[in-house]
mmCIF file of C-alpha atoms and ligand atoms in Angstrom:
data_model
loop_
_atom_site.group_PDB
_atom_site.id
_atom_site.type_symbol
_atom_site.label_atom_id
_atom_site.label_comp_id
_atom_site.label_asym_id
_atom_site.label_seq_id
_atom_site.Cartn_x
_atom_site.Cartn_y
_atom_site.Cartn_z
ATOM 1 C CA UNK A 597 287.389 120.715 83.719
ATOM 2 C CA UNK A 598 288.210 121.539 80.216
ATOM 3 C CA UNK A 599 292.208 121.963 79.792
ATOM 4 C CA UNK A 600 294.906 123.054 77.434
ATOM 5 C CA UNK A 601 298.369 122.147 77.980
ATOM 6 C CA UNK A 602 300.922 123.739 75.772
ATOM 7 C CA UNK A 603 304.383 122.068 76.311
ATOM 8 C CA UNK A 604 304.204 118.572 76.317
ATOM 9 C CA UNK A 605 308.101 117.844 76.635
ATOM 10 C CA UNK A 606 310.064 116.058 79.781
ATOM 11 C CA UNK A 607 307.853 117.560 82.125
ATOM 12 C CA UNK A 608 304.541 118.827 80.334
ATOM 13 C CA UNK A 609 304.066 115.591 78.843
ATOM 14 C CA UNK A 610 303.501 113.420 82.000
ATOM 15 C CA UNK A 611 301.667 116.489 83.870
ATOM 16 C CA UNK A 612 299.248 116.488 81.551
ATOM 17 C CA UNK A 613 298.739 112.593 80.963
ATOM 18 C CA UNK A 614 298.336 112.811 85.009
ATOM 19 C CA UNK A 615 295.506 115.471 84.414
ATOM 20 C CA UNK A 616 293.897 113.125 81.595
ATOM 21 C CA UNK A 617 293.793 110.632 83.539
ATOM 22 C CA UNK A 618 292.017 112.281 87.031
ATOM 23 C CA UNK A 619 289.318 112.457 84.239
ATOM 24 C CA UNK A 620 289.834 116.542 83.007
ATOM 25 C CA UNK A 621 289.346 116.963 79.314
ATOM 26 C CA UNK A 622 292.757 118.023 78.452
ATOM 27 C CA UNK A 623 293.768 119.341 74.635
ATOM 28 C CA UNK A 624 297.395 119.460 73.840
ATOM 29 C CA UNK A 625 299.727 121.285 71.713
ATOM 30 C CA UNK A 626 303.374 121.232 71.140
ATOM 31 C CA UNK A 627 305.747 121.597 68.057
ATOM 32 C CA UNK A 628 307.403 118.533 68.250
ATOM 33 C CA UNK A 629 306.952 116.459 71.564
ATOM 34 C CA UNK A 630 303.527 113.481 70.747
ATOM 35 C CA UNK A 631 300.695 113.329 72.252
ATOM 36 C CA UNK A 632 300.133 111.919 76.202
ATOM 37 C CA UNK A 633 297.749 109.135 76.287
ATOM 38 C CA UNK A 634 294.175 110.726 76.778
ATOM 39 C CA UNK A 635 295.193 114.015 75.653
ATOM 40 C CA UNK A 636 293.540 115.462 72.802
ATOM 41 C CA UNK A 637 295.735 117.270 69.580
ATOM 42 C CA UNK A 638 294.933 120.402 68.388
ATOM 43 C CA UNK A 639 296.177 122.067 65.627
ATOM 44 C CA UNK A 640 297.797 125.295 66.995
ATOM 45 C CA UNK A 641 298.431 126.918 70.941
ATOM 46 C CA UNK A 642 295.507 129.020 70.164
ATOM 47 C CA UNK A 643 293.424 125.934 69.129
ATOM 48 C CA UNK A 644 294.614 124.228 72.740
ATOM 49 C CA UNK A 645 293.627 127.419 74.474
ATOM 50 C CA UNK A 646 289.608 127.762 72.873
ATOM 51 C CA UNK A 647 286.747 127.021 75.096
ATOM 52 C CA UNK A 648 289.379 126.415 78.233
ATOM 53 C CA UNK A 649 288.848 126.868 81.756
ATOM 54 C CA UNK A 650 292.693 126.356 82.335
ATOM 55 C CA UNK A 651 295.558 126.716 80.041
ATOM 56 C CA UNK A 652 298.839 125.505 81.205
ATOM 57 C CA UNK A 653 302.410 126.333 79.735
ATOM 58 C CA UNK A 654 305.097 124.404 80.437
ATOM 59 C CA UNK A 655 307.843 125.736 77.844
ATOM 60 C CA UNK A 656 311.680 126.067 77.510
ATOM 61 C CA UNK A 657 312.234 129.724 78.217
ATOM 62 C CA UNK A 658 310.585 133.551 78.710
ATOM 63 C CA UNK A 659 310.781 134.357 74.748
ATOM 64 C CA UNK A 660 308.940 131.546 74.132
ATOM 65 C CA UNK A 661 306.780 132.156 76.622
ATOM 66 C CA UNK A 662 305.416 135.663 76.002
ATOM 67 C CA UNK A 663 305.030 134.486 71.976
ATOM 68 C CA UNK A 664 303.087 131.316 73.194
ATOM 69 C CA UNK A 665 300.820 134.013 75.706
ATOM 70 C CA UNK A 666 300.430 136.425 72.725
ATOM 71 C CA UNK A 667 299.181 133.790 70.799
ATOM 72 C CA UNK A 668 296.741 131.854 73.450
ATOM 73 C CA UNK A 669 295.502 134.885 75.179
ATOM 74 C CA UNK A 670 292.935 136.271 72.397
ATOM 75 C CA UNK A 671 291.758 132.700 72.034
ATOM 76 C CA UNK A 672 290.666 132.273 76.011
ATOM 77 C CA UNK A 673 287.109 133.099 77.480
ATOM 78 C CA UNK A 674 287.209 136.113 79.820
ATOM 79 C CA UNK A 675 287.380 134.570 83.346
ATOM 80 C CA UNK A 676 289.476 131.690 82.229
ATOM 81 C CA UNK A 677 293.252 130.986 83.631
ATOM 82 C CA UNK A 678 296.624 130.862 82.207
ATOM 83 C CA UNK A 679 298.753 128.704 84.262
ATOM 84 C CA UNK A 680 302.262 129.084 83.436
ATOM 85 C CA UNK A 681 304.814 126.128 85.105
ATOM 86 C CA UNK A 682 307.909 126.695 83.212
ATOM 87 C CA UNK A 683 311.007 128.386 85.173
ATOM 88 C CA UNK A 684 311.104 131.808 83.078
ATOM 89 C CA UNK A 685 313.183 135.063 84.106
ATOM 90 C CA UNK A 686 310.921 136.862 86.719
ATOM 91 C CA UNK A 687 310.477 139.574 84.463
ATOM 92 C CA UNK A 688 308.695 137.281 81.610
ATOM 93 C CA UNK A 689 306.280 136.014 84.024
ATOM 94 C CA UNK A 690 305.058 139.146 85.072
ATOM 95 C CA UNK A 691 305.009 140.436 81.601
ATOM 96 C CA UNK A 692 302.670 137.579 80.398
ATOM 97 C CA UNK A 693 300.805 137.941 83.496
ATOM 98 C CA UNK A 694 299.807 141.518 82.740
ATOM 99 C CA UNK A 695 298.928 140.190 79.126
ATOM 100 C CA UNK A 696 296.185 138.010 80.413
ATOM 101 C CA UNK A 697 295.238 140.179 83.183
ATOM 102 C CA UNK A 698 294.441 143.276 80.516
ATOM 103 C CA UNK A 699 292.709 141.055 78.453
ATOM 104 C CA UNK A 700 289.966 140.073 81.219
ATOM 105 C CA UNK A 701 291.554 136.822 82.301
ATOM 106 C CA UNK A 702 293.591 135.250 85.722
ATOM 107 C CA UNK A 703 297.238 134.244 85.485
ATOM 108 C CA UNK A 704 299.888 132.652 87.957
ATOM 109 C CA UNK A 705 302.972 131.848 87.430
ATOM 110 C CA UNK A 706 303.641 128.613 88.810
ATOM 111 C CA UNK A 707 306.869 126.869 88.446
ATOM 112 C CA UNK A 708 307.994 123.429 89.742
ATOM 113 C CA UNK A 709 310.371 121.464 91.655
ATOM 114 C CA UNK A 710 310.591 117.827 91.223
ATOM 115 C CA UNK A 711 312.124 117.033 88.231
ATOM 116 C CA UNK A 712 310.859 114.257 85.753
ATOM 117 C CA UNK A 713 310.088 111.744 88.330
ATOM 118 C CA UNK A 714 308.087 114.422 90.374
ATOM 119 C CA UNK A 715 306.018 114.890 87.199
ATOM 120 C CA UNK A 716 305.654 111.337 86.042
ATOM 121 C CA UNK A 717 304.521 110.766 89.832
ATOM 122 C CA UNK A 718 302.109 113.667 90.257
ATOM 123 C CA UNK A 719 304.699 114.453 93.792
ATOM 124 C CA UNK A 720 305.847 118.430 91.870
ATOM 125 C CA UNK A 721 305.792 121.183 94.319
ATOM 126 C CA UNK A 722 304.536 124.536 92.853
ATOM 127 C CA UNK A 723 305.485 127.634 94.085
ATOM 128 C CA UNK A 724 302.484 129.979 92.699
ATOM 129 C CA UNK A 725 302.625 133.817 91.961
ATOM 130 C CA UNK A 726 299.010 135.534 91.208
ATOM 131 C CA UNK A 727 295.932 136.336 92.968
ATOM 132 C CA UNK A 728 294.359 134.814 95.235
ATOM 133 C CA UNK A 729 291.375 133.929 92.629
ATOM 134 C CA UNK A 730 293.470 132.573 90.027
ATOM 135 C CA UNK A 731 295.590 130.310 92.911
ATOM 136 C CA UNK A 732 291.959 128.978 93.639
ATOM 137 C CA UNK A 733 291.163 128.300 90.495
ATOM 138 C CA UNK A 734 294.434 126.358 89.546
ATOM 139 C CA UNK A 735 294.731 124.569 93.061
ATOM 140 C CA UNK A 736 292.753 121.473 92.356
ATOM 141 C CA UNK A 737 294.845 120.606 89.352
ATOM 142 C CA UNK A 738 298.101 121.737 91.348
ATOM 143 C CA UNK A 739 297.039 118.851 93.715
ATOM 144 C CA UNK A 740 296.476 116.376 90.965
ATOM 145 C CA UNK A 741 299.907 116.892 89.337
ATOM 146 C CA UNK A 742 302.225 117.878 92.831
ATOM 147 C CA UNK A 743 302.138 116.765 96.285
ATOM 148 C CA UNK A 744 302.538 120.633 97.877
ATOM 149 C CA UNK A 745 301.052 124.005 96.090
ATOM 150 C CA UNK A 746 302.281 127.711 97.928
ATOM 151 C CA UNK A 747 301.078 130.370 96.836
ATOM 152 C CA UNK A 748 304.209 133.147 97.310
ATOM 153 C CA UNK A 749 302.286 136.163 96.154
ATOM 154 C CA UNK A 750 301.621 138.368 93.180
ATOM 155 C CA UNK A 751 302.255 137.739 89.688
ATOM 156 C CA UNK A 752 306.362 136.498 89.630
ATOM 157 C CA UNK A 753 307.045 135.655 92.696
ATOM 158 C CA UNK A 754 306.619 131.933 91.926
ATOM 159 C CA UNK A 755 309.467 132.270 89.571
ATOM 160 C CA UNK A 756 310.889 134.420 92.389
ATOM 161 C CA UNK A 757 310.964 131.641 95.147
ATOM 162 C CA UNK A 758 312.215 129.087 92.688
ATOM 163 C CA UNK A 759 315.277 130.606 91.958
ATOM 164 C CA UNK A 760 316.259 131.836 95.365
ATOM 165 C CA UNK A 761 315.707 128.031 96.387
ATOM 166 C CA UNK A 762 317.963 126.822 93.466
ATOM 167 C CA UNK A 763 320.695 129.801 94.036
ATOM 168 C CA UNK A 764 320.502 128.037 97.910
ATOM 169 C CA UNK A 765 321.220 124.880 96.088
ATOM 170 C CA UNK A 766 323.429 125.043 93.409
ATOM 171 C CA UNK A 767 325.811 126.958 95.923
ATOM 172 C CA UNK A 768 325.373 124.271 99.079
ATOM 173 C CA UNK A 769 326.192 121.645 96.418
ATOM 174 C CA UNK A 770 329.249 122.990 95.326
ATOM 175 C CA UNK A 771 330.240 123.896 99.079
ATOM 176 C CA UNK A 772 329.284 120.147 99.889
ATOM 177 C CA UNK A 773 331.362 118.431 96.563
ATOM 178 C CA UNK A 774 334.229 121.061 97.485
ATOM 179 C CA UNK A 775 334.713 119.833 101.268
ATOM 180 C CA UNK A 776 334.182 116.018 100.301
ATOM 181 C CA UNK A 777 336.945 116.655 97.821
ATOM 182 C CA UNK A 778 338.982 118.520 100.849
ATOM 183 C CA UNK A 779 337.987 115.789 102.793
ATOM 184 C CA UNK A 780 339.774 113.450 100.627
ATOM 185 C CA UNK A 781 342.942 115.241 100.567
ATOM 186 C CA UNK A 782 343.397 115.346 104.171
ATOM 187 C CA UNK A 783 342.285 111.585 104.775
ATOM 188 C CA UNK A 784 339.218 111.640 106.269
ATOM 189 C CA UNK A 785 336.837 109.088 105.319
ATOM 190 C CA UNK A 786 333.678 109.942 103.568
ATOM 191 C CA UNK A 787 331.298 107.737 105.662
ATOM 192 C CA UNK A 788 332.536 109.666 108.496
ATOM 193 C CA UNK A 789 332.186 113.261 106.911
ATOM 194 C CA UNK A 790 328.783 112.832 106.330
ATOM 195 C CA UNK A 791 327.988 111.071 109.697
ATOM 196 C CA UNK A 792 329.608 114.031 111.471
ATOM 197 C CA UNK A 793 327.866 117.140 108.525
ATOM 198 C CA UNK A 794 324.675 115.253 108.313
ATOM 199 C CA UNK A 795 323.632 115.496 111.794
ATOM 200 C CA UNK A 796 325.850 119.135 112.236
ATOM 201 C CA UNK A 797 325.759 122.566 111.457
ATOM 202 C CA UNK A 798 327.043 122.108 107.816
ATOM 203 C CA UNK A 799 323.465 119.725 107.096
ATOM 204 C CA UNK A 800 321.956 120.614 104.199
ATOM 205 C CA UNK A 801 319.670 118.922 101.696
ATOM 206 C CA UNK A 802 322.656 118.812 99.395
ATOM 207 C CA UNK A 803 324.509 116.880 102.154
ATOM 208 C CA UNK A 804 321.303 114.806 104.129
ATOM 209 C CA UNK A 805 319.392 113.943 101.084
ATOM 210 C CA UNK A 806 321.445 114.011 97.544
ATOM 211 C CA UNK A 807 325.075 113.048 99.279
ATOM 212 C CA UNK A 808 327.051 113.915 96.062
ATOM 213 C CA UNK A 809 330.094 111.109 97.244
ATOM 214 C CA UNK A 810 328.571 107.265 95.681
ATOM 215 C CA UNK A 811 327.594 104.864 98.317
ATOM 216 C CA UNK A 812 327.485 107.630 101.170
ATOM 217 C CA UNK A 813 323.928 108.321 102.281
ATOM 218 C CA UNK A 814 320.458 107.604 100.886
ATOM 219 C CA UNK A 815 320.606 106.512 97.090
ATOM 220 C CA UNK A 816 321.150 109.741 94.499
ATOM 221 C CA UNK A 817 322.405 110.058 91.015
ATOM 222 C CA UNK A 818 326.222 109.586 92.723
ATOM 223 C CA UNK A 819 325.094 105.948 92.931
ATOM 224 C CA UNK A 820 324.073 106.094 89.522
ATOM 225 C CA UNK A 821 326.885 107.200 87.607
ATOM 226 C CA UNK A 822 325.984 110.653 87.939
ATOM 227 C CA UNK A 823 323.528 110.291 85.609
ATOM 228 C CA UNK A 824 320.791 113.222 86.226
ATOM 229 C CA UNK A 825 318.920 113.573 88.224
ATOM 230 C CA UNK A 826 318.263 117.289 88.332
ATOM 231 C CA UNK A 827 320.883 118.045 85.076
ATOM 232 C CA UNK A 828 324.037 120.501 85.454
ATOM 233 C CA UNK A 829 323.063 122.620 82.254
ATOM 234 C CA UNK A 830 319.038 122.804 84.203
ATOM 235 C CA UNK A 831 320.829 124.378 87.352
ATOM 236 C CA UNK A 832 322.896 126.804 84.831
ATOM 237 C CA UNK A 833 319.703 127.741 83.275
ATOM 238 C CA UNK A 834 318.415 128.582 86.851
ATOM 239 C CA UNK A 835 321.377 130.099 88.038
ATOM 240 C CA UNK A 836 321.489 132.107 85.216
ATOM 241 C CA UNK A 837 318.081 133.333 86.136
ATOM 242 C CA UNK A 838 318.845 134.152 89.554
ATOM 243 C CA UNK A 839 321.786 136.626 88.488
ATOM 244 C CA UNK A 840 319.329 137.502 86.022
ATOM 245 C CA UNK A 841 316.832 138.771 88.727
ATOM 246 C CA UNK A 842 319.500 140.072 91.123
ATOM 247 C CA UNK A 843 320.497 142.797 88.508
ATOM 248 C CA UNK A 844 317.090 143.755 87.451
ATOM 249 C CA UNK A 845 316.158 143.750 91.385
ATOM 250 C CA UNK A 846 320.072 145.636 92.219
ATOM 251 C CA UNK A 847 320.922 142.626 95.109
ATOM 252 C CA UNK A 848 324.287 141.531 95.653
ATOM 253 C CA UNK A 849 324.381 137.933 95.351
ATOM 254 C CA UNK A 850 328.234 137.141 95.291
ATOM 255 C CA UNK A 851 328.484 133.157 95.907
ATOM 256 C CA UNK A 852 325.289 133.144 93.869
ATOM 257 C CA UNK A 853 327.505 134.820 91.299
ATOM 258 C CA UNK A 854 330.355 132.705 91.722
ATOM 259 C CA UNK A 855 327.995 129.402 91.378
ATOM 260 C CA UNK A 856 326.615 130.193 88.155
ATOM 261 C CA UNK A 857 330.461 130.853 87.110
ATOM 262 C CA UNK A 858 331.173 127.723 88.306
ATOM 263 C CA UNK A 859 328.559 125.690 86.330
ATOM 264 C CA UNK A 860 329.056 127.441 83.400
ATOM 265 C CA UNK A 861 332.706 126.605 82.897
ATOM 266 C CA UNK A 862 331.715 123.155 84.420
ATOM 267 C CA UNK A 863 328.867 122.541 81.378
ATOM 268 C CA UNK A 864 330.269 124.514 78.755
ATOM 269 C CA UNK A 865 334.154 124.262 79.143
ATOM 270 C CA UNK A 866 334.483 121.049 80.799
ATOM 271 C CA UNK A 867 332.714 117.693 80.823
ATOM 272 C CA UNK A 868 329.598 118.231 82.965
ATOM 273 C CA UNK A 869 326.617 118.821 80.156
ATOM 274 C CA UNK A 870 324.623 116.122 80.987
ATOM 275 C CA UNK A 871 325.758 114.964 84.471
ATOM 276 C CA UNK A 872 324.047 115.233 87.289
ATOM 277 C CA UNK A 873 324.414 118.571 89.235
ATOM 278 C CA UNK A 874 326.450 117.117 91.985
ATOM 279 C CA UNK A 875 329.167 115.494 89.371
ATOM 280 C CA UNK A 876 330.877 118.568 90.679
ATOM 281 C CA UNK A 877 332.264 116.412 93.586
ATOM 282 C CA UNK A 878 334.530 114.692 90.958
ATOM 283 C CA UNK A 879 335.160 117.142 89.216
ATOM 284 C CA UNK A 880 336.959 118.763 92.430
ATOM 285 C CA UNK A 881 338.340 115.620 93.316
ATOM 286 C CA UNK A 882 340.208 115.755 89.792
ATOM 287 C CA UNK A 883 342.104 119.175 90.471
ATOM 288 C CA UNK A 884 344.148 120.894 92.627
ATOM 289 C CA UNK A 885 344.118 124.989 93.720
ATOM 290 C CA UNK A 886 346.151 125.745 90.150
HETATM 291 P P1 LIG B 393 311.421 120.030 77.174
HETATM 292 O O1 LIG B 393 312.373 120.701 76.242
HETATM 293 O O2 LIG B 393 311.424 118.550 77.297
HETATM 294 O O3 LIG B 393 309.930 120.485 76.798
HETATM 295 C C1 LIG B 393 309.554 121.754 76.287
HETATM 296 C C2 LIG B 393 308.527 121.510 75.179
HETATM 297 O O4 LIG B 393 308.049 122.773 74.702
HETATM 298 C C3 LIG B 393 309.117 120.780 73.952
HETATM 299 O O5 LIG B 393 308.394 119.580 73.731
HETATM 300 C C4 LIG B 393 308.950 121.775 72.801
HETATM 301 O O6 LIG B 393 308.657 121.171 71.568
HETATM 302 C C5 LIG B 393 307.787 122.616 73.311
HETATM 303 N N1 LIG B 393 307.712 123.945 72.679
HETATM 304 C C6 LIG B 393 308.717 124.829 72.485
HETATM 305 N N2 LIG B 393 308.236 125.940 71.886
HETATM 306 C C7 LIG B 393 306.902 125.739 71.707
HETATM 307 C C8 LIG B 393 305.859 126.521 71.144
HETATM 308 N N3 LIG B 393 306.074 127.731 70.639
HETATM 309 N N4 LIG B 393 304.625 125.981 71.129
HETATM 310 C C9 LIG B 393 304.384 124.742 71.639
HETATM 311 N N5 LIG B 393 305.327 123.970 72.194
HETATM 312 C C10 LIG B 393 306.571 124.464 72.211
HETATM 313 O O7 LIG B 393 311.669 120.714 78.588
HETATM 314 P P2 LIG B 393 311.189 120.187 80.042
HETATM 315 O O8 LIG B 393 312.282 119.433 80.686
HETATM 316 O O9 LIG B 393 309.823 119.588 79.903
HETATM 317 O O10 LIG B 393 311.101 121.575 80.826
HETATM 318 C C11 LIG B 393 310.012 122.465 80.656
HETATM 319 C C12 LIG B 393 310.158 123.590 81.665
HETATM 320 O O11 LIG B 393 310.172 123.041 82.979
HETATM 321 C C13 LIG B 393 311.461 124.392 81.529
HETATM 322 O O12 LIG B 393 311.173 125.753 81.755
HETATM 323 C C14 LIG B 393 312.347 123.808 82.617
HETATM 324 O O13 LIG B 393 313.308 124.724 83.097
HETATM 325 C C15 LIG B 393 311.318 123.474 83.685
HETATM 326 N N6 LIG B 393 311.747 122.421 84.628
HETATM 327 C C16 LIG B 393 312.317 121.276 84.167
HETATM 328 C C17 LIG B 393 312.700 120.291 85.076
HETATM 329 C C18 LIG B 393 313.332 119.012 84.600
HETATM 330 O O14 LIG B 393 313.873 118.281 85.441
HETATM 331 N N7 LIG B 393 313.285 118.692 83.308
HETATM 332 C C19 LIG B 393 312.488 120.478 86.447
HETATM 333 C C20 LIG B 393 311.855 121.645 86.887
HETATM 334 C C21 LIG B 393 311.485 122.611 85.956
#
């Protein structure tokens, strides 16, 4: 299949080697990130986008987003896809969706979970807004670069389940670093926290799968340093979006609210840009209820 991939950064630029390398003739274009090995450079997004079946986006944010669509979209042959994987407010999505869909051609929205390893791996789950048609279309590539593919619905509502997942997790992490750091204070031992949460009510992913205290649990970024991982400032942008959605939409979403507080002052006040999400558990650890 021919392919253009706008966005070859962190994540775009390993998604779309993967796709060069299944044997798709994929073009690239980015302003600044080189070239994956087998992917061709074009000039412009436009130039990426001519003569595709499937264009994919994988971009920083919803401006850029709806400027890269305005740009692509009068380049594409009617019937031809625009595959958007970057997390973008919900509202973006569905405005670049409606672009393409006026202009004769399918969209999804399509964002990932997974992280860098997920998309060096080709092991990213996509959770995929759009018709039925364009989730067709898209799915064979889906299953080239990710390990899972759900389609959620219409146009959004990939963007949609990403963030309510992430609002679930950035708030069960912080609820998991706060008790470990509770924990501490009263004397009991980590090992046997998690022995007793992990297999309890209080289980979670956060807990079972990325235990936040080092040498507790399966090997996560706590072992490492804290070194991300799945970045503090990525789950503020996310978070962000949630509370975004939430007031567009008019749903309460208090501890949602109180999360994205939380990592704000923890990236932007304190010393968390650049740790790992669940460097919140020292973080705790360090203070007291003042
Ligand atoms: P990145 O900053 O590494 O890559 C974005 C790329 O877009 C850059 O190379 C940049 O030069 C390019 N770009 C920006 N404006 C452009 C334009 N107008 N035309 C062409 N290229 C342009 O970011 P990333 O980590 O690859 O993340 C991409 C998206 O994936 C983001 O929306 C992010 O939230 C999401 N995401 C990231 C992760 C992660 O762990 N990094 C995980 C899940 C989802």
């Amino acid at each position: 299949m021919k392919i253009g991939f706008i966005g070859l950064g962190n994540m775009g630029g390993p998604m779309a080697a993967n796709l060069a390398k299944a044997g798709h003739e994929v073009t690239g274009f980015d302003l600044a990130a080189p070239m994956p090995e087998g992917v061709s450079k074009a000039d412009s997004a436009a130039g990426a986008a001519t003569g595709a079946a499937v264009v994919i986006t994988m971009l920083p944010n919803g401006e850029i987003l709806k400027k890269v669509a305005a740009e692509i979209i009068p380049a594409m042959d009617k019937g031809a896809c625009h595959a958007d994987c970057s997390t973008v407010d919900v509202d973006s999505a569905r405005a670049a969706a409606d672009m393409a869909m006026e202009a004769g051609l399918l969209a999804i929205d399509a964002p990932v979970s997974g992280g860098v390893g997920g998309a060096a791996g080709g092991t990213l789950t996509f959770m995929a807004g759009g018709s039925q048609e364009a989730f067709d279309t898209v799915k064979p590539l889906f299953d080239i670069m990710g390990q899972k593919a759900v389609h959620c619905g219409p146009s959004g509502n990939g963007q949609a389940a990403k963030i309510c997942n992430n609002m679930i997790l950035g708030a069960t992490m912080i609820v998991t670093c706060e008790a470990f750091a509770l924990a501490d204070k009263l004397g009991l031992d980590r090992q046997a926290m998690f022995d007793v949460v992990s297999t309890s009510s209080g289980s979670s992913w956060s807990m079972n799968t990325y235990c936040p205290a080092p040498g507790v649990g399966p090997q996560s970024p706590s072992d490492n340093g804290y070194k991300p991982g799945f970045a503090s400032d990525l789950m503020l942008k996310d978070l962000r979006l949630a509370m975004q959605a939430a007031e567009s939409a008019d749903a309460d979403t208090p501890i949602g609210q109180a999360a994205m507080e939380l990592y704000a002052q923890f990236v932007e006040a304190e010393d968390g840009k650049g740790t790992d999400f669940s460097a919140m558990l020292p973080r705790f650890e360090a203070r007291g209820r003042g």
